[in-house]
PDB file of C-alpha atoms in Angstrom:
ATOM      1  CA  MET A 529       4.016  42.690 -77.866  1.00  0.00           C
ATOM      2  CA  GLU A 530       4.632  40.579 -74.369  1.00  0.00           C
ATOM      3  CA  LEU A 531       7.453  41.613 -72.546  1.00  0.00           C
ATOM      4  CA  VAL A 532       6.870  40.838 -68.907  1.00  0.00           C
ATOM      5  CA  TYR A 533       4.201  38.258 -68.952  1.00  0.00           C
ATOM      6  CA  PRO A 534       6.455  34.793 -70.636  1.00  0.00           C
ATOM      7  CA  PRO A 535       9.642  35.523 -68.570  1.00  0.00           C
ATOM      8  CA  VAL A 536       7.072  35.755 -65.321  1.00  0.00           C
ATOM      9  CA  LEU A 537       5.468  32.295 -66.300  1.00  0.00           C
ATOM     10  CA  ALA A 538       8.250  30.787 -67.133  1.00  0.00           C
ATOM     11  CA  ILE A 539       9.799  30.986 -63.802  1.00  0.00           C
ATOM     12  CA  ALA A 540       6.600  30.296 -62.251  1.00  0.00           C
ATOM     13  CA  ARG A 541       6.521  27.602 -63.945  1.00  0.00           C
ATOM     14  CA  SER A 542      10.058  26.467 -63.015  1.00  0.00           C
ATOM     15  CA  LEU A 543       9.360  27.328 -59.170  1.00  0.00           C
ATOM     16  CA  PHE A 544       5.810  25.228 -59.087  1.00  0.00           C
ATOM     17  CA  ALA A 545       8.279  22.329 -60.590  1.00  0.00           C
ATOM     18  CA  ALA A 546      10.762  23.090 -57.927  1.00  0.00           C
ATOM     19  CA  GLN A 547       8.405  22.149 -55.377  1.00  0.00           C
ATOM     20  CA  GLY A 548       6.693  19.048 -57.061  1.00  0.00           C
ATOM     21  CA  LEU A 549       3.350  20.979 -57.418  1.00  0.00           C
ATOM     22  CA  LYS A 550       1.113  18.506 -59.594  1.00  0.00           C
ATOM     23  CA  PHE A 551      -1.471  20.092 -61.853  1.00  0.00           C
ATOM     24  CA  THR A 552      -4.335  18.431 -63.014  1.00  0.00           C
ATOM     25  CA  LEU A 553      -6.008  21.074 -65.986  1.00  0.00           C
ATOM     26  CA  VAL A 554      -9.750  19.882 -66.830  1.00  0.00           C
ATOM     27  CA  GLY A 555     -11.640  22.387 -69.685  1.00  0.00           C
ATOM     28  CA  SER A 556      -8.441  24.689 -70.570  1.00  0.00           C
ATOM     29  CA  GLU A 557     -10.418  24.076 -74.570  1.00  0.00           C
ATOM     30  CA  ASN A 558     -13.176  26.220 -72.980  1.00  0.00           C
ATOM     31  CA  LEU A 559     -11.487  29.627 -72.537  1.00  0.00           C
ATOM     32  CA  PRO A 560     -11.244  30.749 -76.186  1.00  0.00           C
ATOM     33  CA  ARG A 561      -8.737  31.279 -78.289  1.00  0.00           C
ATOM     34  CA  THR A 562     -10.034  34.709 -79.295  1.00  0.00           C
ATOM     35  CA  GLY A 563     -11.656  37.578 -77.774  1.00  0.00           C
ATOM     36  CA  GLY A 564     -12.279  38.869 -74.401  1.00  0.00           C
ATOM     37  CA  ALA A 565     -13.898  37.441 -71.894  1.00  0.00           C
ATOM     38  CA  VAL A 566     -14.568  37.285 -68.269  1.00  0.00           C
ATOM     39  CA  VAL A 567     -13.094  34.456 -66.160  1.00  0.00           C
ATOM     40  CA  LEU A 568     -14.515  33.677 -62.630  1.00  0.00           C
ATOM     41  CA  MET A 569     -13.058  31.578 -59.955  1.00  0.00           C
ATOM     42  CA  ASN A 570     -12.898  30.602 -56.989  1.00  0.00           C
ATOM     43  CA  HIS A 571     -10.274  32.564 -54.396  1.00  0.00           C
ATOM     44  CA  LEU A 572      -9.095  29.424 -51.869  1.00  0.00           C
ATOM     45  CA  SER A 573      -5.455  31.263 -51.245  1.00  0.00           C
ATOM     46  CA  TYR A 574      -2.661  33.707 -52.287  1.00  0.00           C
ATOM     47  CA  MET A 575      -1.653  31.876 -55.146  1.00  0.00           C
ATOM     48  CA  ASP A 576      -4.502  31.607 -57.068  1.00  0.00           C
ATOM     49  CA  PHE A 577      -3.396  34.048 -59.585  1.00  0.00           C
ATOM     50  CA  THR A 578      -0.469  31.945 -60.940  1.00  0.00           C
ATOM     51  CA  TYR A 579      -2.173  28.516 -60.210  1.00  0.00           C
ATOM     52  CA  ALA A 580      -5.554  30.032 -62.879  1.00  0.00           C
ATOM     53  CA  GLY A 581      -3.075  31.466 -65.546  1.00  0.00           C
ATOM     54  CA  PHE A 582      -2.130  27.772 -66.726  1.00  0.00           C
ATOM     55  CA  PRO A 583      -5.760  26.726 -68.693  1.00  0.00           C
ATOM     56  CA  ALA A 584      -4.771  30.106 -70.878  1.00  0.00           C
ATOM     57  CA  ILE A 585      -1.544  29.101 -71.357  1.00  0.00           C
ATOM     58  CA  LYS A 586      -3.030  25.840 -73.163  1.00  0.00           C
ATOM     59  CA  GLN A 587      -5.040  28.273 -75.442  1.00  0.00           C
ATOM     60  CA  ARG A 588      -1.624  30.451 -75.758  1.00  0.00           C
ATOM     61  CA  ARG A 589      -3.415  33.197 -74.001  1.00  0.00           C
ATOM     62  CA  VAL A 590      -3.055  35.408 -71.057  1.00  0.00           C
ATOM     63  CA  ILE A 591      -4.847  36.327 -68.086  1.00  0.00           C
ATOM     64  CA  ARG A 592      -5.220  40.330 -66.604  1.00  0.00           C
ATOM     65  CA  PHE A 593      -6.438  39.964 -63.138  1.00  0.00           C
ATOM     66  CA  MET A 594      -8.201  42.780 -61.213  1.00  0.00           C
ATOM     67  CA  ALA A 595      -6.227  43.300 -58.083  1.00  0.00           C
ATOM     68  CA  LYS A 596      -6.235  45.358 -55.306  1.00  0.00           C
ATOM     69  CA  LYS A 597      -4.230  48.528 -55.216  1.00  0.00           C
ATOM     70  CA  GLU A 598      -2.298  47.826 -52.566  1.00  0.00           C
ATOM     71  CA  VAL A 599      -0.356  44.561 -54.759  1.00  0.00           C
ATOM     72  CA  PHE A 600       0.510  47.528 -57.723  1.00  0.00           C
ATOM     73  CA  ASP A 601       1.947  49.636 -54.813  1.00  0.00           C
ATOM     74  CA  HIS A 602       4.623  47.385 -53.836  1.00  0.00           C
ATOM     75  CA  LYS A 603       8.395  47.526 -54.946  1.00  0.00           C
ATOM     76  CA  ILE A 604       8.701  44.427 -56.151  1.00  0.00           C
ATOM     77  CA  SER A 605       5.224  43.497 -57.096  1.00  0.00           C
ATOM     78  CA  GLY A 606       4.152  46.288 -58.370  1.00  0.00           C
ATOM     79  CA  PRO A 607       6.305  46.750 -61.457  1.00  0.00           C
ATOM     80  CA  LEU A 608       5.538  43.705 -62.611  1.00  0.00           C
ATOM     81  CA  MET A 609       2.066  43.652 -62.417  1.00  0.00           C
ATOM     82  CA  ARG A 610       1.935  46.935 -64.216  1.00  0.00           C
ATOM     83  CA  GLY A 611       3.800  45.234 -66.783  1.00  0.00           C
ATOM     84  CA  MET A 612       2.154  42.469 -67.265  1.00  0.00           C
ATOM     85  CA  LYS A 613      -1.005  44.625 -67.601  1.00  0.00           C
ATOM     86  CA  HIS A 614      -3.301  43.190 -64.599  1.00  0.00           C
ATOM     87  CA  ILE A 615      -6.314  45.955 -63.782  1.00  0.00           C
ATOM     88  CA  ALA A 616      -6.223  48.182 -59.992  1.00  0.00           C
ATOM     89  CA  VAL A 617      -8.513  47.459 -58.314  1.00  0.00           C
ATOM     90  CA  GLU A 618      -8.185  50.822 -55.318  1.00  0.00           C
ATOM     91  CA  ARG A 619     -10.281  50.739 -52.211  1.00  0.00           C
ATOM     92  CA  GLY A 620     -13.227  53.350 -52.691  1.00  0.00           C
ATOM     93  CA  ASN A 621     -12.747  54.236 -56.052  1.00  0.00           C
ATOM     94  CA  GLY A 622     -14.377  50.968 -58.123  1.00  0.00           C
ATOM     95  CA  ALA A 623     -15.526  53.009 -60.492  1.00  0.00           C
ATOM     96  CA  GLN A 624     -11.888  53.519 -62.726  1.00  0.00           C
ATOM     97  CA  SER A 625     -10.835  49.872 -61.697  1.00  0.00           C
ATOM     98  CA  TYR A 626     -14.521  48.911 -63.427  1.00  0.00           C
ATOM     99  CA  ARG A 627     -13.945  50.855 -66.392  1.00  0.00           C
ATOM    100  CA  ASP A 628     -10.599  49.669 -67.112  1.00  0.00           C
ATOM    101  CA  ALA A 629     -11.955  45.922 -66.858  1.00  0.00           C
ATOM    102  CA  VAL A 630     -14.600  46.501 -69.624  1.00  0.00           C
ATOM    103  CA  ALA A 631     -12.109  48.779 -72.099  1.00  0.00           C
ATOM    104  CA  ALA A 632      -9.844  45.536 -71.686  1.00  0.00           C
ATOM    105  CA  LEU A 633     -12.513  42.850 -72.287  1.00  0.00           C
ATOM    106  CA  LYS A 634     -13.624  45.298 -75.655  1.00  0.00           C
ATOM    107  CA  ARG A 635      -9.803  44.877 -76.571  1.00  0.00           C
ATOM    108  CA  GLY A 636     -10.264  41.432 -76.438  1.00  0.00           C
ATOM    109  CA  GLU A 637      -8.154  41.041 -73.299  1.00  0.00           C
ATOM    110  CA  LEU A 638      -8.888  37.826 -70.820  1.00  0.00           C
ATOM    111  CA  VAL A 639      -9.827  39.810 -67.562  1.00  0.00           C
ATOM    112  CA  GLY A 640      -9.445  37.279 -64.771  1.00  0.00           C
ATOM    113  CA  ILE A 641     -11.633  38.278 -60.938  1.00  0.00           C
ATOM    114  CA  PHE A 642     -12.288  37.007 -57.835  1.00  0.00           C
ATOM    115  CA  PRO A 643     -16.326  37.719 -57.300  1.00  0.00           C
ATOM    116  CA  GLU A 644     -15.418  36.601 -53.282  1.00  0.00           C
ATOM    117  CA  GLU A 645     -13.251  39.522 -53.610  1.00  0.00           C
ATOM    118  CA  THR A 646     -11.459  37.658 -50.484  1.00  0.00           C
ATOM    119  CA  ILE A 647      -9.847  34.095 -49.691  1.00  0.00           C
ATOM    120  CA  SER A 648     -12.194  31.629 -48.583  1.00  0.00           C
ATOM    121  CA  ARG A 649     -11.539  30.521 -45.338  1.00  0.00           C
ATOM    122  CA  SER A 650     -13.899  27.291 -45.427  1.00  0.00           C
ATOM    123  CA  PHE A 651     -13.118  26.581 -48.699  1.00  0.00           C
ATOM    124  CA  GLU A 652     -16.378  26.814 -49.642  1.00  0.00           C
ATOM    125  CA  LEU A 653     -17.747  29.212 -52.410  1.00  0.00           C
ATOM    126  CA  LYS A 654     -18.636  32.422 -50.238  1.00  0.00           C
ATOM    127  CA  SER A 655     -20.927  34.912 -51.375  1.00  0.00           C
ATOM    128  CA  PHE A 656     -20.430  36.330 -54.998  1.00  0.00           C
ATOM    129  CA  LYS A 657     -20.288  40.729 -55.683  1.00  0.00           C
ATOM    130  CA  THR A 658     -22.165  40.957 -59.547  1.00  0.00           C
ATOM    131  CA  GLY A 659     -19.506  42.799 -61.008  1.00  0.00           C
ATOM    132  CA  GLY A 660     -18.262  40.626 -63.071  1.00  0.00           C
ATOM    133  CA  VAL A 661     -21.172  39.417 -65.045  1.00  0.00           C
ATOM    134  CA  ARG A 662     -22.110  43.097 -65.504  1.00  0.00           C
ATOM    135  CA  MET A 663     -18.373  43.873 -67.013  1.00  0.00           C
ATOM    136  CA  ALA A 664     -19.529  41.030 -69.846  1.00  0.00           C
ATOM    137  CA  GLN A 665     -22.958  42.488 -70.316  1.00  0.00           C
ATOM    138  CA  GLU A 666     -21.488  45.676 -71.009  1.00  0.00           C
ATOM    139  CA  ALA A 667     -18.611  44.545 -73.055  1.00  0.00           C
ATOM    140  CA  GLY A 668     -20.602  42.124 -74.717  1.00  0.00           C
ATOM    141  CA  VAL A 669     -18.510  38.963 -73.747  1.00  0.00           C
ATOM    142  CA  PRO A 670     -18.720  35.467 -72.564  1.00  0.00           C
ATOM    143  CA  ILE A 671     -18.321  34.745 -68.412  1.00  0.00           C
ATOM    144  CA  VAL A 672     -16.121  32.130 -68.183  1.00  0.00           C
ATOM    145  CA  PRO A 673     -16.063  30.189 -64.851  1.00  0.00           C
ATOM    146  CA  MET A 674     -13.035  28.622 -63.406  1.00  0.00           C
ATOM    147  CA  ILE A 675     -12.718  26.773 -60.465  1.00  0.00           C
ATOM    148  CA  LEU A 676      -8.907  25.700 -58.309  1.00  0.00           C
ATOM    149  CA  TRP A 677      -8.467  23.116 -55.262  1.00  0.00           C
ATOM    150  CA  GLY A 678      -5.618  22.092 -53.504  1.00  0.00           C
ATOM    151  CA  SER A 679      -4.162  25.352 -53.689  1.00  0.00           C
ATOM    152  CA  GLN A 680      -5.092  25.839 -50.391  1.00  0.00           C
ATOM    153  CA  ARG A 681      -2.792  23.453 -49.220  1.00  0.00           C
ATOM    154  CA  VAL A 682       0.412  25.522 -49.908  1.00  0.00           C
ATOM    155  CA  TRP A 683      -0.121  28.889 -49.452  1.00  0.00           C
ATOM    156  CA  THR A 684      -3.599  29.876 -47.272  1.00  0.00           C
ATOM    157  CA  LYS A 685      -5.037  33.214 -44.608  1.00  0.00           C
ATOM    158  CA  GLY A 686      -4.211  32.174 -41.604  1.00  0.00           C
ATOM    159  CA  LYS A 687      -2.049  29.096 -42.169  1.00  0.00           C
ATOM    160  CA  PRO A 688       2.135  28.457 -42.656  1.00  0.00           C
ATOM    161  CA  LYS A 689       3.685  28.806 -46.528  1.00  0.00           C
ATOM    162  CA  ARG A 690       4.173  25.320 -47.404  1.00  0.00           C
ATOM    163  CA  LEU A 691       6.764  26.566 -50.634  1.00  0.00           C
ATOM    164  CA  GLY A 692       8.889  23.851 -50.060  1.00  0.00           C
ATOM    165  CA  ARG A 693       8.680  20.865 -52.045  1.00  0.00           C
ATOM    166  CA  THR A 694       5.593  19.739 -50.892  1.00  0.00           C
ATOM    167  CA  ASN A 695       4.327  17.226 -54.360  1.00  0.00           C
ATOM    168  CA  THR A 696       0.945  19.159 -53.429  1.00  0.00           C
ATOM    169  CA  PRO A 697      -2.103  18.115 -56.361  1.00  0.00           C
ATOM    170  CA  ILE A 698      -3.805  21.319 -57.334  1.00  0.00           C
ATOM    171  CA  THR A 699      -6.499  20.173 -59.582  1.00  0.00           C
ATOM    172  CA  VAL A 700      -7.979  23.721 -62.208  1.00  0.00           C
ATOM    173  CA  ALA A 701     -11.298  23.577 -63.812  1.00  0.00           C
ATOM    174  CA  VAL A 702     -12.507  25.537 -66.594  1.00  0.00           C
ATOM    175  CA  GLY A 703     -16.527  25.204 -67.587  1.00  0.00           C
ATOM    176  CA  GLU A 704     -18.043  25.873 -70.662  1.00  0.00           C
ATOM    177  CA  PRO A 705     -18.565  29.380 -71.852  1.00  0.00           C
ATOM    178  CA  MET A 706     -21.981  31.397 -70.389  1.00  0.00           C
ATOM    179  CA  THR A 707     -23.556  33.993 -71.882  1.00  0.00           C
ATOM    180  CA  TYR A 708     -25.103  36.892 -69.863  1.00  0.00           C
ATOM    181  CA  ASP A 709     -29.447  36.214 -70.144  1.00  0.00           C
ATOM    182  CA  GLU A 710     -30.516  39.515 -70.436  1.00  0.00           C
ATOM    183  CA  THR A 711     -33.809  38.356 -68.974  1.00  0.00           C
ATOM    184  CA  LEU A 712     -32.332  37.519 -65.525  1.00  0.00           C
ATOM    185  CA  SER A 713     -30.723  40.341 -63.032  1.00  0.00           C
ATOM    186  CA  PRO A 714     -28.053  40.163 -62.707  1.00  0.00           C
ATOM    187  CA  GLU A 715     -27.891  38.816 -59.116  1.00  0.00           C
ATOM    188  CA  GLU A 716     -29.421  35.837 -60.818  1.00  0.00           C
ATOM    189  CA  ASN A 717     -27.136  35.618 -63.600  1.00  0.00           C
ATOM    190  CA  THR A 718     -24.507  35.276 -61.022  1.00  0.00           C
ATOM    191  CA  GLN A 719     -25.997  32.574 -59.199  1.00  0.00           C
ATOM    192  CA  ARG A 720     -25.952  31.046 -62.453  1.00  0.00           C
ATOM    193  CA  VAL A 721     -22.070  31.585 -62.769  1.00  0.00           C
ATOM    194  CA  LYS A 722     -21.907  30.426 -59.319  1.00  0.00           C
ATOM    195  CA  ASP A 723     -24.054  27.519 -59.690  1.00  0.00           C
ATOM    196  CA  ALA A 724     -21.739  26.358 -62.730  1.00  0.00           C
ATOM    197  CA  MET A 725     -18.940  26.332 -60.453  1.00  0.00           C
ATOM    198  CA  GLN A 726     -20.197  24.365 -57.870  1.00  0.00           C
ATOM    199  CA  LYS A 727     -20.277  22.105 -59.953  1.00  0.00           C
ATOM    200  CA  LEU A 728     -17.153  22.207 -61.228  1.00  0.00           C
ATOM    201  CA  LEU A 729     -15.745  22.408 -57.738  1.00  0.00           C
ATOM    202  CA  ASP A 730     -17.940  19.621 -56.308  1.00  0.00           C
ATOM    203  CA  ALA A 731     -16.177  17.233 -59.586  1.00  0.00           C
ATOM    204  CA  ALA A 732     -12.497  18.777 -58.370  1.00  0.00           C
ATOM    205  CA  ARG A 733     -13.304  17.409 -55.419  1.00  0.00           C
ATOM    206  CA  ALA A 734     -14.633  13.645 -55.632  1.00  0.00           C
ATOM    207  CA  ASN A 735     -11.424  13.234 -57.896  1.00  0.00           C
ATOM    208  CA  TYR A 736      -8.839  14.716 -55.591  1.00  0.00           C
ATOM    209  CA  PRO A 737      -6.914  12.051 -53.788  1.00  0.00           C
ATOM    210  CA  THR A 738      -8.588  11.881 -50.292  1.00  0.00           C
ATOM    211  CA  LEU A 739      -7.547  13.799 -47.173  1.00  0.00           C
ATOM    212  CA  SER A 740      -6.337  12.368 -43.596  1.00  0.00           C
ATOM    213  CA  GLY A 741      -5.045  13.915 -40.597  1.00  0.00           C
ATOM    214  CA  ALA A 742      -2.922  17.068 -40.524  1.00  0.00           C
ATOM    215  CA  ASP A 743      -4.733  17.733 -43.705  1.00  0.00           C
ATOM    216  CA  LEU A 744      -8.151  17.909 -42.588  1.00  0.00           C
ATOM    217  CA  GLU A 745      -7.107  21.305 -41.700  1.00  0.00           C
ATOM    218  CA  PHE A 746      -7.775  21.421 -45.351  1.00  0.00           C
ATOM    219  CA  LEU A 747     -11.120  20.245 -45.785  1.00  0.00           C
ATOM    220  CA  PRO A 748     -14.286  21.316 -45.682  1.00  0.00           C
ATOM    221  CA  ALA A 749     -16.782  21.237 -42.548  1.00  0.00           C
ATOM    222  CA  SER A 750     -19.157  19.637 -44.739  1.00  0.00           C
ATOM    223  CA  MET A 751     -16.756  17.143 -46.056  1.00  0.00           C
ATOM    224  CA  GLY A 752     -15.675  15.946 -42.626  1.00  0.00           C
ATOM    225  CA  GLY A 753     -12.750  18.486 -42.533  1.00  0.00           C
ATOM    226  CA  THR A 754     -11.490  20.868 -39.499  1.00  0.00           C
ATOM    227  CA  ALA A 755     -11.434  23.967 -41.614  1.00  0.00           C
ATOM    228  CA  PRO A 756     -14.996  26.133 -39.886  1.00  0.00           C
ATOM    229  CA  THR A 757     -17.977  25.876 -41.742  1.00  0.00           C
ATOM    230  CA  LEU A 758     -19.183  28.830 -44.361  1.00  0.00           C
ATOM    231  CA  GLU A 759     -20.531  30.644 -41.782  1.00  0.00           C
ATOM    232  CA  GLU A 760     -18.279  30.601 -39.359  1.00  0.00           C
ATOM    233  CA  ALA A 761     -15.893  32.551 -41.415  1.00  0.00           C
ATOM    234  CA  GLU A 762     -18.227  34.460 -42.791  1.00  0.00           C
ATOM    235  CA  ALA A 763     -18.667  35.969 -39.550  1.00  0.00           C
ATOM    236  CA  ASP A 764     -15.228  35.931 -38.459  1.00  0.00           C
ATOM    237  CA  ASP A 765     -14.057  37.850 -42.371  1.00  0.00           C
ATOM    238  CA  ALA A 766     -17.165  40.285 -40.628  1.00  0.00           C
ATOM    239  CA  ARG A 767     -15.391  41.078 -37.427  1.00  0.00           C
ATOM    240  CA  ILE A 768     -11.925  41.646 -39.800  1.00  0.00           C
ATOM    241  CA  ALA A 769     -13.187  43.939 -41.783  1.00  0.00           C
ATOM    242  CA  ALA A 770     -15.031  46.279 -39.144  1.00  0.00           C
ATOM    243  CA  GLU A 771     -12.056  46.546 -37.240  1.00  0.00           C
ATOM    244  CA  ARG A 772      -9.805  47.256 -40.389  1.00  0.00           C
ATOM    245  CA  ARG A 773     -12.805  50.352 -40.906  1.00  0.00           C
ATOM    246  CA  ARG A 774     -11.749  51.613 -37.221  1.00  0.00           C
ATOM    247  CA  LYS A 775      -8.336  51.446 -37.803  1.00  0.00           C
ATOM    248  CA  ARG A 776      -8.849  53.307 -40.713  1.00  0.00           C
ATOM    249  CA  ALA A 777     -11.260  56.350 -39.349  1.00  0.00           C
ATOM    250  CA  GLU A 778      -9.150  56.561 -36.285  1.00  0.00           C
ATOM    251  CA  LYS A 779      -6.179  56.850 -38.757  1.00  0.00           C
ATOM    252  CA  ALA A 780      -8.176  59.208 -40.485  1.00  0.00           C
ATOM    253  CA  ALA A 781      -8.932  61.124 -37.549  1.00  0.00           C
ATOM    254  CA  ALA A 782      -5.804  61.475 -36.156  1.00  0.00           C
ATOM    255  CA  ALA A 783      -4.551  62.981 -39.651  1.00  0.00           C
ATOM    256  CA  SER A 784      -7.402  65.462 -39.856  1.00  0.00           C
ATOM    257  CA  SER A 785      -7.020  66.242 -36.003  1.00  0.00           C
ATOM    258  CA  SER A 786      -3.009  66.765 -36.359  1.00  0.00           C
ATOM    259  CA  GLN A 787      -3.516  69.247 -39.842  1.00  0.00           C
ATOM    260  CA  GLY A 788      -5.450  70.842 -37.502  1.00  0.00           C
TER     261      GLY A 788
END
């Protein structure tokens, strides 16, 4: 029995209504009504996991998202994440979260994964990790491609939150389920899913209201927007990641020194 998920969804829907968010759901019927499946989706904003749940609601299902452990450690979000049975990903211990996800898939759950791992500052598809398709292969379940578009206008990395009544249109599109091709490598299977997601994304962008003026910052450079190019964003992400690793190493060294 779901004790936490339904009330959280109800609160979220009320919040989105207050914000005037206008959702367009495409292909919700492609999410299987029963059985496990890996749902791979792009990552544009901090709110993506909440918006991505709407197609599942249409199918009377919920998605168990894989999220970093820090979210589970938070005093407010932690109990909610655990209550909704999402899957914690601990830095440096990916094997355990992988096993947890495969077990959930074998129990018939929908498991949501952001294969880019981080929010795309360019609003283009970043490089994908192969974990999602490997989980699908091991659990013997389909892979469902999903994309979001417009969510970056609500709350994305490096931009102010826009959580008031913005009437922002948001598209969530679900593609047809795909099976793992045993004749191909995990990298090649991942590319197949990425290609399917790119087609969904292109269609969503083509049908989205035209952005202009200040909103061009939410549009990819390839579409005439002022967002950084994919290459620029990737370089920036790499620099930030390196700085974080350096700070963690310094912190660990300081802790070791104080104990000695």
